Short mmCIF file of C-alpha atoms in Angstrom, two decimals:
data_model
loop_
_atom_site.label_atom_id
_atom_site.label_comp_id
_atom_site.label_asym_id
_atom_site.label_seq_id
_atom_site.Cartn_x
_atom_site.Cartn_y
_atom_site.Cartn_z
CA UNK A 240 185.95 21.40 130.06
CA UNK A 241 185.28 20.36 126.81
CA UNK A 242 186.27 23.23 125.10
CA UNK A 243 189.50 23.19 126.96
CA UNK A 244 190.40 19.64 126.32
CA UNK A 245 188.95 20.44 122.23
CA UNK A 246 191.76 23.27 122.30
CA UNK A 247 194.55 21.52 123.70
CA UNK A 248 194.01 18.49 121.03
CA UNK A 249 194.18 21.20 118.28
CA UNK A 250 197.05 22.40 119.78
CA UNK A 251 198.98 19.48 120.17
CA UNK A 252 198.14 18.10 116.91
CA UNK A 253 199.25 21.82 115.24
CA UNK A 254 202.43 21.77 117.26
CA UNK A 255 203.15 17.88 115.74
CA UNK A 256 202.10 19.18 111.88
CA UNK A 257 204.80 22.00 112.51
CA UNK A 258 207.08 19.69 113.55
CA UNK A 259 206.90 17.11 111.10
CA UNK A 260 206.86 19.87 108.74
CA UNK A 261 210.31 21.26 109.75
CA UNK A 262 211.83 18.23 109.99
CA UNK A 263 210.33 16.93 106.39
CA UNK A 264 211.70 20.67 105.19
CA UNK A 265 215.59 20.50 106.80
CA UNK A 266 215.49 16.72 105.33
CA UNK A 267 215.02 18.71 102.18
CA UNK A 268 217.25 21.43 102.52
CA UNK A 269 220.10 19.09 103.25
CA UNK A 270 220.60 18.06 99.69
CA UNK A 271 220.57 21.35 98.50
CA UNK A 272 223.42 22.84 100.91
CA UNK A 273 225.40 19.28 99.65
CA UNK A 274 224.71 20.73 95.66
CA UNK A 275 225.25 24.43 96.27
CA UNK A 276 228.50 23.42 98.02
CA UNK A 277 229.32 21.41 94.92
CA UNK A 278 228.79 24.32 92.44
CA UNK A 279 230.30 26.50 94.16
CA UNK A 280 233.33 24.21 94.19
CA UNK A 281 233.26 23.82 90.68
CA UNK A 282 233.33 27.52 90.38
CA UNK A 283 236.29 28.02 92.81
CA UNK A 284 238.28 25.27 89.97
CA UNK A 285 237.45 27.29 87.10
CA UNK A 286 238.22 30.26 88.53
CA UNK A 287 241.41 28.69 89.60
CA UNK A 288 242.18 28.21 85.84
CA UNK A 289 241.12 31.39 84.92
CA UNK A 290 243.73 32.95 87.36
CA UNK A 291 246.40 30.55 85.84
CA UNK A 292 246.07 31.75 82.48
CA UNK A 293 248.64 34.07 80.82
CA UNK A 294 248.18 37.73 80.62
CA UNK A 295 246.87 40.56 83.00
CA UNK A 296 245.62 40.15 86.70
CA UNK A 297 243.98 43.57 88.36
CA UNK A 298 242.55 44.20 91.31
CA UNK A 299 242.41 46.24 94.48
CA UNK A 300 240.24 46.41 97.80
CA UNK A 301 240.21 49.36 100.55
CA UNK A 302 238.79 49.56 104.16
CA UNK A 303 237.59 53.31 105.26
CA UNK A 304 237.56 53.17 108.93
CA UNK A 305 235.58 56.44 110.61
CA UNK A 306 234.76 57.24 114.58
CA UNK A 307 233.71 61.08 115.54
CA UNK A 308 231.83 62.12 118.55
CA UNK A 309 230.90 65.24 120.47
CA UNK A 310 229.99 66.04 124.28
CA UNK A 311 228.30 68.99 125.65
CA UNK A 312 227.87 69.67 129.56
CA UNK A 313 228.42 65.62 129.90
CA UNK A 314 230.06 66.03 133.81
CA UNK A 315 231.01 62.06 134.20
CA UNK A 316 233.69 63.06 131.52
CA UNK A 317 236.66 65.25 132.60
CA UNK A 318 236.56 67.05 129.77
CA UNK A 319 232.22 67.71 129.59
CA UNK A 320 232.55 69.70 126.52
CA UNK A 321 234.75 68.17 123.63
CA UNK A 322 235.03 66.76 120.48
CA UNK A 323 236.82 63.65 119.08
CA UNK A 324 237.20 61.90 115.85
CA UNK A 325 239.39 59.30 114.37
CA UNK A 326 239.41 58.77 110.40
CA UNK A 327 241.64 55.70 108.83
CA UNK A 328 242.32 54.98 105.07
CA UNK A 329 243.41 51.66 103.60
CA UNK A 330 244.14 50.54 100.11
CA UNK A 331 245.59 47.66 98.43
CA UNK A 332 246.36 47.19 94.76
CA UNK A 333 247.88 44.65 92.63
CA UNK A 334 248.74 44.49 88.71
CA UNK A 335 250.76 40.87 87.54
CA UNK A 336 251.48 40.04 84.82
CA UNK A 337 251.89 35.61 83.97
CA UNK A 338 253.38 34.44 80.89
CA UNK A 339 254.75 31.24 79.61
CA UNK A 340 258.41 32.34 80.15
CA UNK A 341 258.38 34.95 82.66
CA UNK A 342 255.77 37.30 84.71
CA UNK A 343 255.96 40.30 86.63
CA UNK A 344 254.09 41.06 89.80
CA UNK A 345 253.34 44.90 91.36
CA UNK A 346 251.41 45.66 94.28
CA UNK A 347 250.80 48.71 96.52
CA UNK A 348 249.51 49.72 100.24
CA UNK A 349 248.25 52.48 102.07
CA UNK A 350 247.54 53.25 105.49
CA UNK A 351 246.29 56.61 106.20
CA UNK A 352 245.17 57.41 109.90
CA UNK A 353 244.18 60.70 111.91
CA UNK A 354 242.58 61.38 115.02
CA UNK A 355 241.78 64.56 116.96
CA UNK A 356 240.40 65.47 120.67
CA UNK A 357 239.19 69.30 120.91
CA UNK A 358 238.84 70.22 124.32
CA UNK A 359 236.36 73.15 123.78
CA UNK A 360 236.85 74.46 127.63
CA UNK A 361 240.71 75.09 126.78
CA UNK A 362 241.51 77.52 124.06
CA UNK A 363 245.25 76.28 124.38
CA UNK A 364 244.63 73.10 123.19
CA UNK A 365 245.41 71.57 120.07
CA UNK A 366 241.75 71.16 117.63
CA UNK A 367 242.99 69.67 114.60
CA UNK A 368 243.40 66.36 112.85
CA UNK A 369 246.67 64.75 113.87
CA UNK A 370 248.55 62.19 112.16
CA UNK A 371 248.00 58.58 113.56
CA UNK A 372 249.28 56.37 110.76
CA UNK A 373 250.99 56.37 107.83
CA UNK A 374 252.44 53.52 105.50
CA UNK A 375 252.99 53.74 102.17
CA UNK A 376 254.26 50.49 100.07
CA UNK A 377 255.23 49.36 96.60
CA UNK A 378 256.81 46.84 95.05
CA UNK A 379 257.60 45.09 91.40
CA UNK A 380 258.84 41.68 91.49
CA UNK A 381 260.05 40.41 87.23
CA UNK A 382 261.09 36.90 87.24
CA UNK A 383 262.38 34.69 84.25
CA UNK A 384 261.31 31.09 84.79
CA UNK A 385 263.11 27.81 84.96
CA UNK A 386 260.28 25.56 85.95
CA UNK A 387 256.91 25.91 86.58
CA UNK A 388 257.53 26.47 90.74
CA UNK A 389 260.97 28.56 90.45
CA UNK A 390 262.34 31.46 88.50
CA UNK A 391 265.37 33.77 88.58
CA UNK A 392 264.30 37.22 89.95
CA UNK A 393 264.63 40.78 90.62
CA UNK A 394 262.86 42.77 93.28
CA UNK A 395 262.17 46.27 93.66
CA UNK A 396 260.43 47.71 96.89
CA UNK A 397 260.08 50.83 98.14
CA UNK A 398 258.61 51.84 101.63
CA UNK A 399 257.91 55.11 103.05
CA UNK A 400 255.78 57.86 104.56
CA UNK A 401 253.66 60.27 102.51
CA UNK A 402 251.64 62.58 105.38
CA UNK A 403 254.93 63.91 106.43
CA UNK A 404 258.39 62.93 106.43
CA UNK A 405 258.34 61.90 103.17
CA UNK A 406 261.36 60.10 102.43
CA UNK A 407 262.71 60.99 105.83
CA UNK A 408 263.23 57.84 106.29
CA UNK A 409 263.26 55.81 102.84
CA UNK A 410 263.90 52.40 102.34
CA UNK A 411 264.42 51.39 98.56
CA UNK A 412 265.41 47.42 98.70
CA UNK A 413 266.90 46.27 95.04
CA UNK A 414 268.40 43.05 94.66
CA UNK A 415 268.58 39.37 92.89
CA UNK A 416 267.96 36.20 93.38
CA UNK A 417 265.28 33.38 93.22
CA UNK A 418 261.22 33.30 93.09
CA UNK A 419 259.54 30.42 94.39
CA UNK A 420 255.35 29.14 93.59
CA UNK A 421 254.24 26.45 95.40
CA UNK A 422 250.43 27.15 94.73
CA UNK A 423 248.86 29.44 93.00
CA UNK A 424 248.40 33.13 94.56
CA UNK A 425 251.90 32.27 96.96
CA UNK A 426 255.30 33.90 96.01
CA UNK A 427 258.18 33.11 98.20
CA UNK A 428 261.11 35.57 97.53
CA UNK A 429 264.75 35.22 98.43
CA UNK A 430 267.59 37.02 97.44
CA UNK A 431 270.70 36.70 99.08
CA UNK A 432 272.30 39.34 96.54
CA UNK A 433 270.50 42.78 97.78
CA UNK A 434 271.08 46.45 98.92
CA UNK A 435 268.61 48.36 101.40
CA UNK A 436 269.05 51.82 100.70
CA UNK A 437 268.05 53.98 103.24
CA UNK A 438 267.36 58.10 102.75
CA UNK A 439 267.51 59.93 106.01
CA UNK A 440 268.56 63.35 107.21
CA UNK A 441 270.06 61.41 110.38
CA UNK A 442 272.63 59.95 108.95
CA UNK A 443 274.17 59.23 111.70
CA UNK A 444 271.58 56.55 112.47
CA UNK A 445 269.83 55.39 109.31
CA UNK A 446 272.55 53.77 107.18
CA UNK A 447 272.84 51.68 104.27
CA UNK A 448 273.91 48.29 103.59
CA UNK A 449 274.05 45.00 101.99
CA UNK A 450 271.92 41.70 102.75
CA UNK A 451 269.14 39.03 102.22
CA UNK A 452 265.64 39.71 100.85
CA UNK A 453 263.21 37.34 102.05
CA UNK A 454 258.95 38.04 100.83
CA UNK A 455 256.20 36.36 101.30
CA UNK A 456 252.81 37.65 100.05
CA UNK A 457 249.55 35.66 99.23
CA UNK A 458 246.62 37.17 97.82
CA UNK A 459 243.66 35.97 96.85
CA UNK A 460 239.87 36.34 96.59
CA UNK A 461 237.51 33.27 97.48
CA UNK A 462 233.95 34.38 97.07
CA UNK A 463 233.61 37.45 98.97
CA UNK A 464 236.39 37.38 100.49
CA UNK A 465 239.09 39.49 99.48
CA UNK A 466 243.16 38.26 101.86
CA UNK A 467 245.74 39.38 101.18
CA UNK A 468 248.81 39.04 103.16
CA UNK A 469 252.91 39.89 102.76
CA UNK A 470 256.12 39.82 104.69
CA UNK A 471 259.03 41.54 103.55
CA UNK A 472 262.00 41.35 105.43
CA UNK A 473 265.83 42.40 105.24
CA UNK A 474 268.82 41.11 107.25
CA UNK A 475 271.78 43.17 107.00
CA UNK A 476 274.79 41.60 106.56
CA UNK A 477 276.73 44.19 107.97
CA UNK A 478 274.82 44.43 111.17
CA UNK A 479 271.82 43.09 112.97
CA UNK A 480 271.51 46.92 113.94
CA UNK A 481 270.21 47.29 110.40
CA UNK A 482 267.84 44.56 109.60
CA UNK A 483 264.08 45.18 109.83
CA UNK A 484 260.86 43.38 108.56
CA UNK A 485 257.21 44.63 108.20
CA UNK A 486 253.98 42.13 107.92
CA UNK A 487 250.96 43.83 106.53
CA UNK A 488 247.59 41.44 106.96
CA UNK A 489 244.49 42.34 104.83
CA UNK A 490 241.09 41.02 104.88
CA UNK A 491 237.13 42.12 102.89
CA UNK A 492 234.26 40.72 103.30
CA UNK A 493 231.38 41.90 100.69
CA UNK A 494 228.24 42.39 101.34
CA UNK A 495 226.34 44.16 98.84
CA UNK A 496 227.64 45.72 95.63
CA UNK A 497 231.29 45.76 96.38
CA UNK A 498 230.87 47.46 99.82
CA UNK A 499 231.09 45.20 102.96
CA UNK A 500 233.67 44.85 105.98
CA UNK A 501 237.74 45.16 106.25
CA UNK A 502 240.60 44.32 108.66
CA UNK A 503 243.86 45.52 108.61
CA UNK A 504 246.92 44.83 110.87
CA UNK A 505 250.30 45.56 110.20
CA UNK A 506 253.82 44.88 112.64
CA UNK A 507 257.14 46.02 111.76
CA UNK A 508 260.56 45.43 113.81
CA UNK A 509 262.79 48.25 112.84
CA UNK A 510 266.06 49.16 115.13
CA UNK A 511 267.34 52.22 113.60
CA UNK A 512 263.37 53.76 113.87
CA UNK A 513 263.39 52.78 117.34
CA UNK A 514 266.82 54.55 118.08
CA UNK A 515 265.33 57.64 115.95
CA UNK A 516 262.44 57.35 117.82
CA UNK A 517 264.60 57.53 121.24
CA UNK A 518 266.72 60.31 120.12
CA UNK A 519 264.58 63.04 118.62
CA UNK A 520 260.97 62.16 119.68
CA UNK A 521 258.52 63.29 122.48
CA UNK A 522 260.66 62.85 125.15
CA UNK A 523 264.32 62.70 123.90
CA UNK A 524 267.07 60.66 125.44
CA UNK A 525 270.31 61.67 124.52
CA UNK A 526 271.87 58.96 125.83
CA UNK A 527 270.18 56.33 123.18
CA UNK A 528 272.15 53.81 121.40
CA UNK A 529 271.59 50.89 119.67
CA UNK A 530 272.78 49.03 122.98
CA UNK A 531 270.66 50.08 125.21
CA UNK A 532 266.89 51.12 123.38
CA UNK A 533 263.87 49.53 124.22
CA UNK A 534 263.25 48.22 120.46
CA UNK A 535 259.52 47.12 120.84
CA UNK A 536 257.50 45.91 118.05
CA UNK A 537 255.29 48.36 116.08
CA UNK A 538 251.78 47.61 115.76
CA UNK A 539 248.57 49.18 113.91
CA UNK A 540 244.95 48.46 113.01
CA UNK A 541 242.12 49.22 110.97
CA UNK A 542 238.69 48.22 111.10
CA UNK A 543 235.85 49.54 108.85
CA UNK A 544 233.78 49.61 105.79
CA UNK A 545 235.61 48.08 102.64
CA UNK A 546 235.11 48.26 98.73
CA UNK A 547 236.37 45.71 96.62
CA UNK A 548 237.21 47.58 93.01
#
């Protein structure tokens, strides 16, 4: 009995030293998250200034996304013998250009997606890598400022498909206008002087016309976080028919050595793909117009490794 109530004294007197050593330790630690937190905010200003100075800014940050699997004899599946893979791409890119009078800003995405399902117990089927998605962006922005928040601009973007189809359709989007810079890493865009050109072989529905620019794109890199997100949108003043917008969102998170974690979703509302889409797709309906198609919004996703460059 002794022994017992010996052991339980020790114990309880242990369990109180490890207690009032944790608590003495996260008293401690406090202070230290309170300074780190400063640093690092003095960091984030200078880096701030850094980013404001005149000259060349360079960067660029891609997500590899990668799923394959294979099943033999596995009976809970309908197809017990198979294979099945799905392999995305993405890459973002940015060059600008800031000085005291004017500045010009390019940037660039890809999206690059495939997927295959081999059913090995059907030699009819299809075994290869199909395509799944495929964006391809660019675009140079050159304005001449009047202030330090707004400058008269030009915009060039282009926007098409490089797996297949290339150019088939094109959209080439020149025009003028005004540049807007609240903070630092946000250009606004509008240009209420500017021609979508489209390239098609249907040109009976892809058409050209004249109409408002309107982007939007914020990038920027806080720690290891690399976000970077941009709207670009056209509205036809011809015809609602012929407007169309696309918002691309990407995110990377490093972990070690430039390699961590990305996220990438994009949606797009175009008509005149949607009627395409109607007309000469999968299952064609010649009776599609612009009336009377079911124009629902395109969506896509990416989730993976990343590398920031």
């Amino acid at each position: 009995m002794r022994n017992l109530v010996v052991t339980l004294t020790a114990f309880l007197a242990l369990s109180a030293t490890y207690a009032q050593t944790a608590d003495e330790l996260k008293a401690l630690q406090g202070p230290k998250k309170d300074s780190i937190a400063a640093i690092q905010g003095r960091v984030d200003a200078l880096q701030a200034q850094i980013n404001a100075l005149p000259g060349w800014k360079k960067g660029a940050f891609g997500t590899i996304g990668a799923n394959l699997s294979g099943f033999n004899n596995w009976y809970s599946k309908d197809a017990a013998n198979s294979n099945a893979g799905n392999i995305g791409v993405t890459i973002n890119g940015f060059a600008n250009l800031n000085q005291e009078k004017y500045f010009w800003r390019n940037s660039g995405n890809v999206n690059l997606g495939w997927v295959k399902f081999d059913d090995k117990d059907d030699p009819t089927d299809d075994d290869s890598f199909k395509q799944a998605t495929d964006v391809f962006n660019i675009t140079s922005l050159y304005g001449r400022k009047i202030s330090e928040k707004f400058a008269i601009s030009t915009l060039a973007e282009y926007r098409t498909t490089i797996l297949s189809n290339f150019n088939d359709p094109g959209y080439l989007d020149i025009g003028v206008g005004a540049t807007w810079t609240p903070i630092t890493d946000l250009v606004v865009v509008i240009h209420p002087l500017n021609y979508n050109f489209v390239f098609s072989s249907e040109d009976d529905i892809f058409e050209s016309s004249l109409g408002a620019k309107i982007v939007a794109d914020y990038t920027r890199k806080i720690g290891k976080v690399n976000f970077k997100t941009n709207l670009s949108m056209f509205q036809s003043y011809k015809s609602s028919d012929l407007s169309n917008w696309t918002w691309i969102n990407s995110f990377g998170y490093t972990i070690w050595n430039g390699i961590g974690l990305g996220f990438e979703f994009g949606l797009r509302d175009n008509k005149q793909e949607a009627l395409n889409y109607a007309l000469n797709g999968p299952t064609p309906d010649a009776a599609a117009t612009f009336d009377n198609i079911d124009d629902k919004l395109q969506t896509y996703w990416l989730f993976g490794l990343n590398y920031a460059f």
